[in-house]
Coordinates of C-alpha atoms in Angstrom, one line a residue:
X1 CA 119.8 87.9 180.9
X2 CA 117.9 90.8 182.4
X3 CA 121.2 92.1 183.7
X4 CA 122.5 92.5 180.5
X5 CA 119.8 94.0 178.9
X6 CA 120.9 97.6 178.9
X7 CA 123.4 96.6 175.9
X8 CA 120.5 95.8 173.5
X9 CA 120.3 99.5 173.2
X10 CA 122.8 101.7 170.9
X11 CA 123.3 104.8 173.3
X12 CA 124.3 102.6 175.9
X13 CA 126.6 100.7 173.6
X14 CA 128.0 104.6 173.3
X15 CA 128.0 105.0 176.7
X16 CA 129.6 102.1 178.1
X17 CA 132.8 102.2 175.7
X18 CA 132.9 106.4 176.5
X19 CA 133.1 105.2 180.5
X20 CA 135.8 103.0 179.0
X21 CA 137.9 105.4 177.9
X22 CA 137.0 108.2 180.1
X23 CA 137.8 106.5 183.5
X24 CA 141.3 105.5 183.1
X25 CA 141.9 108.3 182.2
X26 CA 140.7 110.5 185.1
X27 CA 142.3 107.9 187.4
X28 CA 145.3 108.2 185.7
X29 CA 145.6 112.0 185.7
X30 CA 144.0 112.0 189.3
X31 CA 147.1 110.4 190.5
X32 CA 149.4 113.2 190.0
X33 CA 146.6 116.1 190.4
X34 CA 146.3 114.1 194.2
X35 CA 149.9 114.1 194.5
X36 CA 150.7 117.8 193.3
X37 CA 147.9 118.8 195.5
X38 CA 146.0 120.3 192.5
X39 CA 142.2 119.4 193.3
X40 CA 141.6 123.2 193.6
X41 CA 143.3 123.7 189.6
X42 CA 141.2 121.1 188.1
X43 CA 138.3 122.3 189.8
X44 CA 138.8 125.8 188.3
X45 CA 139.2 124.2 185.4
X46 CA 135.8 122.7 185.1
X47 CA 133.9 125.9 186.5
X48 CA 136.2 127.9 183.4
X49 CA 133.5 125.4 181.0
X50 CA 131.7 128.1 181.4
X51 CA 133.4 131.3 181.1
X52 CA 134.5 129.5 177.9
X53 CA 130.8 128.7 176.1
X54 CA 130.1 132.5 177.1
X55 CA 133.0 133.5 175.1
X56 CA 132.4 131.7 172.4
X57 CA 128.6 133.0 172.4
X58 CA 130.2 136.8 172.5
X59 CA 132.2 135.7 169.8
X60 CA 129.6 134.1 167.6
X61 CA 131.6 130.9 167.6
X62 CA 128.8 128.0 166.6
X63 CA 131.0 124.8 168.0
X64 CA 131.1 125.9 171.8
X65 CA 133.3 122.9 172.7
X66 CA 136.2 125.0 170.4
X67 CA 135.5 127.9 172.9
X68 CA 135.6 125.4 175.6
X69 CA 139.1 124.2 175.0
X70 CA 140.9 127.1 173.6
X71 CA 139.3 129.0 176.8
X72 CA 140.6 126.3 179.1
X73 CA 144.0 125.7 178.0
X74 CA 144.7 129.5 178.2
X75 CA 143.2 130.0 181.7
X76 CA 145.4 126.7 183.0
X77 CA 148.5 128.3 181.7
X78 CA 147.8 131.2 182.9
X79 CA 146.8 129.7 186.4
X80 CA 150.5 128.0 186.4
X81 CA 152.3 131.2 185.4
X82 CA 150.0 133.2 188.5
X83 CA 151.1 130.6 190.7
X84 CA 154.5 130.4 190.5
X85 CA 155.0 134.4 190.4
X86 CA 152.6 135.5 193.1
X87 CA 153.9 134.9 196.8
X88 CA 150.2 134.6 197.8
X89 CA 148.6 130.8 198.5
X90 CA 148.3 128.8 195.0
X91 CA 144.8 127.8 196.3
X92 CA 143.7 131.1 197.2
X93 CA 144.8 132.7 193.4
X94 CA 143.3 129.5 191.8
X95 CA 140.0 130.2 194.1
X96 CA 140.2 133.9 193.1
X97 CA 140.0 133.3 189.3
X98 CA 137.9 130.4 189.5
X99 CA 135.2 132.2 191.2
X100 CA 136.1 135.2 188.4
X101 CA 135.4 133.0 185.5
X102 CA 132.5 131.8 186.7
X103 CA 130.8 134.8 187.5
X104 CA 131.8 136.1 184.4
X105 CA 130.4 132.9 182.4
X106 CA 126.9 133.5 184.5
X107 CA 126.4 136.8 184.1
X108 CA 127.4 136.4 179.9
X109 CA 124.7 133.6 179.5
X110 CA 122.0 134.5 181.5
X111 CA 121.8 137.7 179.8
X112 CA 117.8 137.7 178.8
X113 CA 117.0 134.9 180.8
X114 CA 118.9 132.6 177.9
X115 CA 121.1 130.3 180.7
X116 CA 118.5 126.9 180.8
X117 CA 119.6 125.7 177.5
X118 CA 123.1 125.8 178.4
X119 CA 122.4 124.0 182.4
X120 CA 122.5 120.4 180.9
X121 CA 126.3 120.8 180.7
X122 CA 126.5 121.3 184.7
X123 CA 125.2 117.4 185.4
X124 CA 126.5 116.3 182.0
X125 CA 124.7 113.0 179.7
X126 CA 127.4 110.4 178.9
X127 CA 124.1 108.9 177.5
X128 CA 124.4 111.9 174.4
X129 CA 127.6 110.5 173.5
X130 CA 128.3 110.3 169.3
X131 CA 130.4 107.6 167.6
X132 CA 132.3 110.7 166.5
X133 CA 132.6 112.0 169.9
X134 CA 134.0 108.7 171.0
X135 CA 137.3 108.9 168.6
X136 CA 138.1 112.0 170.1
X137 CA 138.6 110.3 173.2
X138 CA 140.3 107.8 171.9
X139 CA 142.6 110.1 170.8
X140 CA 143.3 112.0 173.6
X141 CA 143.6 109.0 175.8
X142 CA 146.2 108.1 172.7
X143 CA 147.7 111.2 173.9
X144 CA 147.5 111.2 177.4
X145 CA 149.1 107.8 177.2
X146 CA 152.2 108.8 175.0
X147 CA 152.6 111.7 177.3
X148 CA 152.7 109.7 180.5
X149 CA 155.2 106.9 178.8
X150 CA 157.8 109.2 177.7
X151 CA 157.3 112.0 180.6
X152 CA 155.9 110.7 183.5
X153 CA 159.2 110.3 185.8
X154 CA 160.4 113.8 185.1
X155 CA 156.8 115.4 186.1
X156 CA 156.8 113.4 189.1
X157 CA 160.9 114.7 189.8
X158 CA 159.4 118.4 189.1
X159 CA 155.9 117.4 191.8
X160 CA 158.1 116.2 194.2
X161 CA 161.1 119.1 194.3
X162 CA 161.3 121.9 191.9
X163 CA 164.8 122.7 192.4
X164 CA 166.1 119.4 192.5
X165 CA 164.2 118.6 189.0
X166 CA 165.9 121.8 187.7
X167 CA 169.3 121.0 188.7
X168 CA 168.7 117.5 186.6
X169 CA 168.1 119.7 183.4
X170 CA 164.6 118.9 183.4
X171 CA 162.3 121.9 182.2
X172 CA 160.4 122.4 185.2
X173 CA 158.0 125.7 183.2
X174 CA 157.5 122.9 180.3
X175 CA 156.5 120.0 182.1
X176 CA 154.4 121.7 184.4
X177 CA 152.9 123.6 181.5
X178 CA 152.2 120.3 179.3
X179 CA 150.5 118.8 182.3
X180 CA 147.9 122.0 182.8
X181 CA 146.8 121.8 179.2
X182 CA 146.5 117.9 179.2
X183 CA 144.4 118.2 182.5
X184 CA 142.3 120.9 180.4
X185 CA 142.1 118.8 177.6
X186 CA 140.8 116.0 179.3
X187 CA 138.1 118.2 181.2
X188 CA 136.9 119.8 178.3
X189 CA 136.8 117.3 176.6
X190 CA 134.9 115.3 179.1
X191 CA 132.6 117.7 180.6
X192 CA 129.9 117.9 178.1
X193 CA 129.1 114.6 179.3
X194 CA 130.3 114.2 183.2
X195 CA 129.0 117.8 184.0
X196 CA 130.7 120.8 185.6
X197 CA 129.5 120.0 189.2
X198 CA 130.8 116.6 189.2
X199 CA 134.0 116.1 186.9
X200 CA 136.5 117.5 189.6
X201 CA 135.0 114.7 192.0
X202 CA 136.0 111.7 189.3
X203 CA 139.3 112.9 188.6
X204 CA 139.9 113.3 192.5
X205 CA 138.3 110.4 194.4
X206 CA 139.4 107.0 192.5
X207 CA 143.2 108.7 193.2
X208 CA 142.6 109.3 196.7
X209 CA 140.6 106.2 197.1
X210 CA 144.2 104.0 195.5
X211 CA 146.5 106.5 198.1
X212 CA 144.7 105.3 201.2
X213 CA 145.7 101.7 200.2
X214 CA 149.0 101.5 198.2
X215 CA 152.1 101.3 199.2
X216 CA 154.5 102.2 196.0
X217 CA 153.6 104.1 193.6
X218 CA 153.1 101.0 190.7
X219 CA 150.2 100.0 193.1
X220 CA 148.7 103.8 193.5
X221 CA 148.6 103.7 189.4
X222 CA 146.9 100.1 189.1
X223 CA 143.9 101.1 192.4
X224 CA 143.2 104.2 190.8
X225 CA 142.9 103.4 187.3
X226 CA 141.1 100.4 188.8
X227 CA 138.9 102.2 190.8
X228 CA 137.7 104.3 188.3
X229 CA 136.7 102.1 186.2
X230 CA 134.9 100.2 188.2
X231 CA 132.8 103.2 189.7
X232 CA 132.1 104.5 186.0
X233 CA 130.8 100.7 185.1
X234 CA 129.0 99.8 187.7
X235 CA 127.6 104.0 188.7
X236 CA 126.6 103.8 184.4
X237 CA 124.5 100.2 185.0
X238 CA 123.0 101.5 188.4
X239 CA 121.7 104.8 186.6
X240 CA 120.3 102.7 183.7
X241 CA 118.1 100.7 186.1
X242 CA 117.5 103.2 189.0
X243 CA 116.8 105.8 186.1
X244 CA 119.3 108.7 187.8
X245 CA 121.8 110.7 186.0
X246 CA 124.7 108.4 184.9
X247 CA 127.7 110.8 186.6
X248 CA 126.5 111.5 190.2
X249 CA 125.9 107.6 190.2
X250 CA 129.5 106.8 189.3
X251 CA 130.3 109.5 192.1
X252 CA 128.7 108.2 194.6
X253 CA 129.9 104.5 194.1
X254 CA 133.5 106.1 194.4
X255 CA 132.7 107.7 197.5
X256 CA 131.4 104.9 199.0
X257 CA 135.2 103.2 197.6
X258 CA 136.9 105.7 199.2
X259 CA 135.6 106.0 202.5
X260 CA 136.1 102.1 202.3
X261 CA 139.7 102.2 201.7
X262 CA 140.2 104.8 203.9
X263 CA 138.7 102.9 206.9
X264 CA 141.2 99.8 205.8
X265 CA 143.8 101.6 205.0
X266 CA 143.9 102.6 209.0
X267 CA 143.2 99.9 210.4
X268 CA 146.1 98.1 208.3
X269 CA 148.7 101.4 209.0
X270 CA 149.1 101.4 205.0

């Protein structure tokens, strides 16, 4: 069938089982990033992609996704240690450095005019995608999954009251700490292929798209995870037949999902 006939071809083979991977993932994550009101952190976090190939490139280091991650994990911890010592608003520090890194990151690799071969990474190509490149997502979705089994009730103790996680013995600084660098992870990552502009939308939308229609919190899980997926299948077979970049096209499909729930979500009083 004509439908179908995007899987006759290897890199979409790729492509497809990295949306499977990738998209549960980001709707997984996006719940709690929704719930800790975070969207400005993980958007830093993308923009840092940046900052983090430019050091790399100062530091002659040939593999910029190493840079990438090492950069990112650092910056997210030390976003979370800002945060919770400056009195100032957590959005406006996370907007100050964000906007840091990524002038920093600019001006580093468009020194001589040299920034065009690195602007591929700002839309992304799931469609590059490498067997290789596909274990490493199976193992930090491994990962991520292990981390959300065994840890997911006290992070969501620590989102919900600080103190009151605290007086429970659970290590606020540590759990908060193991969520940045996961988030990192999974943008880093992630982004070669999503793209900078768009990777804070994926994790975001499919999360806020579940809240506007669940009522408990087994049912915001299942709709966002659920969500996801279906915008990163269906926005990856659009793109192959339309002939548009594979990541706004999931984007776009989950913004049409969200404005969707959102409309039946009032009209129901969920």
């Amino acid at each position: 069938m004509e439908v179908f006939s995007w899987l006759e071809y290897d890199f979409m083979k790729y492509a497809f089982l990295a949306v499977l991977i990738i998209t549960p993932l980001f709707g997984l994550m996006g719940t709690m990033i929704v719930n800790r009101k975070m969207a400005f952190f993980s958007d830093a976090l993308g923009h840092s992609a940046l900052t983090g190939i430019a050091v790399g490139v100062v530091f002659g280091v040939e593999n910029t996704g190493i840079s990438m991650v090492v950069f990112a994990v650092v910056f997210a911890l030390c976003l979370n240690q800002i945060s919770s010592r400056i009195a100032a608003s957590t959005d406006t520090v996370i907007s100050v450095f964000s906007s840091c890194s990524v002038a920093l990151g600019l001006a580093i690799l468009s020194k001589g005019g040299n920034f065009s071969k690195y602007s591929g990474i700002l839309v992304g190509d799931i469609l590059s995608i490498t067997p290789r490149e596909i274990l490493y997502l199976v193992l930090i979705f491994i990962i991520t999954l292990v981390f959300w089994i065994f840890g997911f009730n006290r992070l969501l103790a620590v989102s919900l009251n600080r103190t009151l996680a605290g007086s429970r013995r659970i290590p606020v600084a540590l759990m908060e700490n193991l969520f940045a660098v996961l988030t990192a992870l999974i943008v880093m990552v992630s982004i070669k292929w999503v793209g900078i502009l768009i990777i804070n939308a994926l994790l975001i939308l499919p999360a806020a798209s579940a809240r506007n229609i669940s009522e408990n919190m087994r049912e915001y899980h299942f709709f966002s995870v659920l969500f996801s997926l279906f915008s990163g299948i269906l926005g990856l077979i659009i793109s192959y037949f339309v002939n548009v970049a594979t990541g706004p096209s999931i984007v776009i499909i989950a913004s049409v999902i969200y404005f969707a729930t959102y409309v039946w979500g009032r009209k129901n009083n969920v």
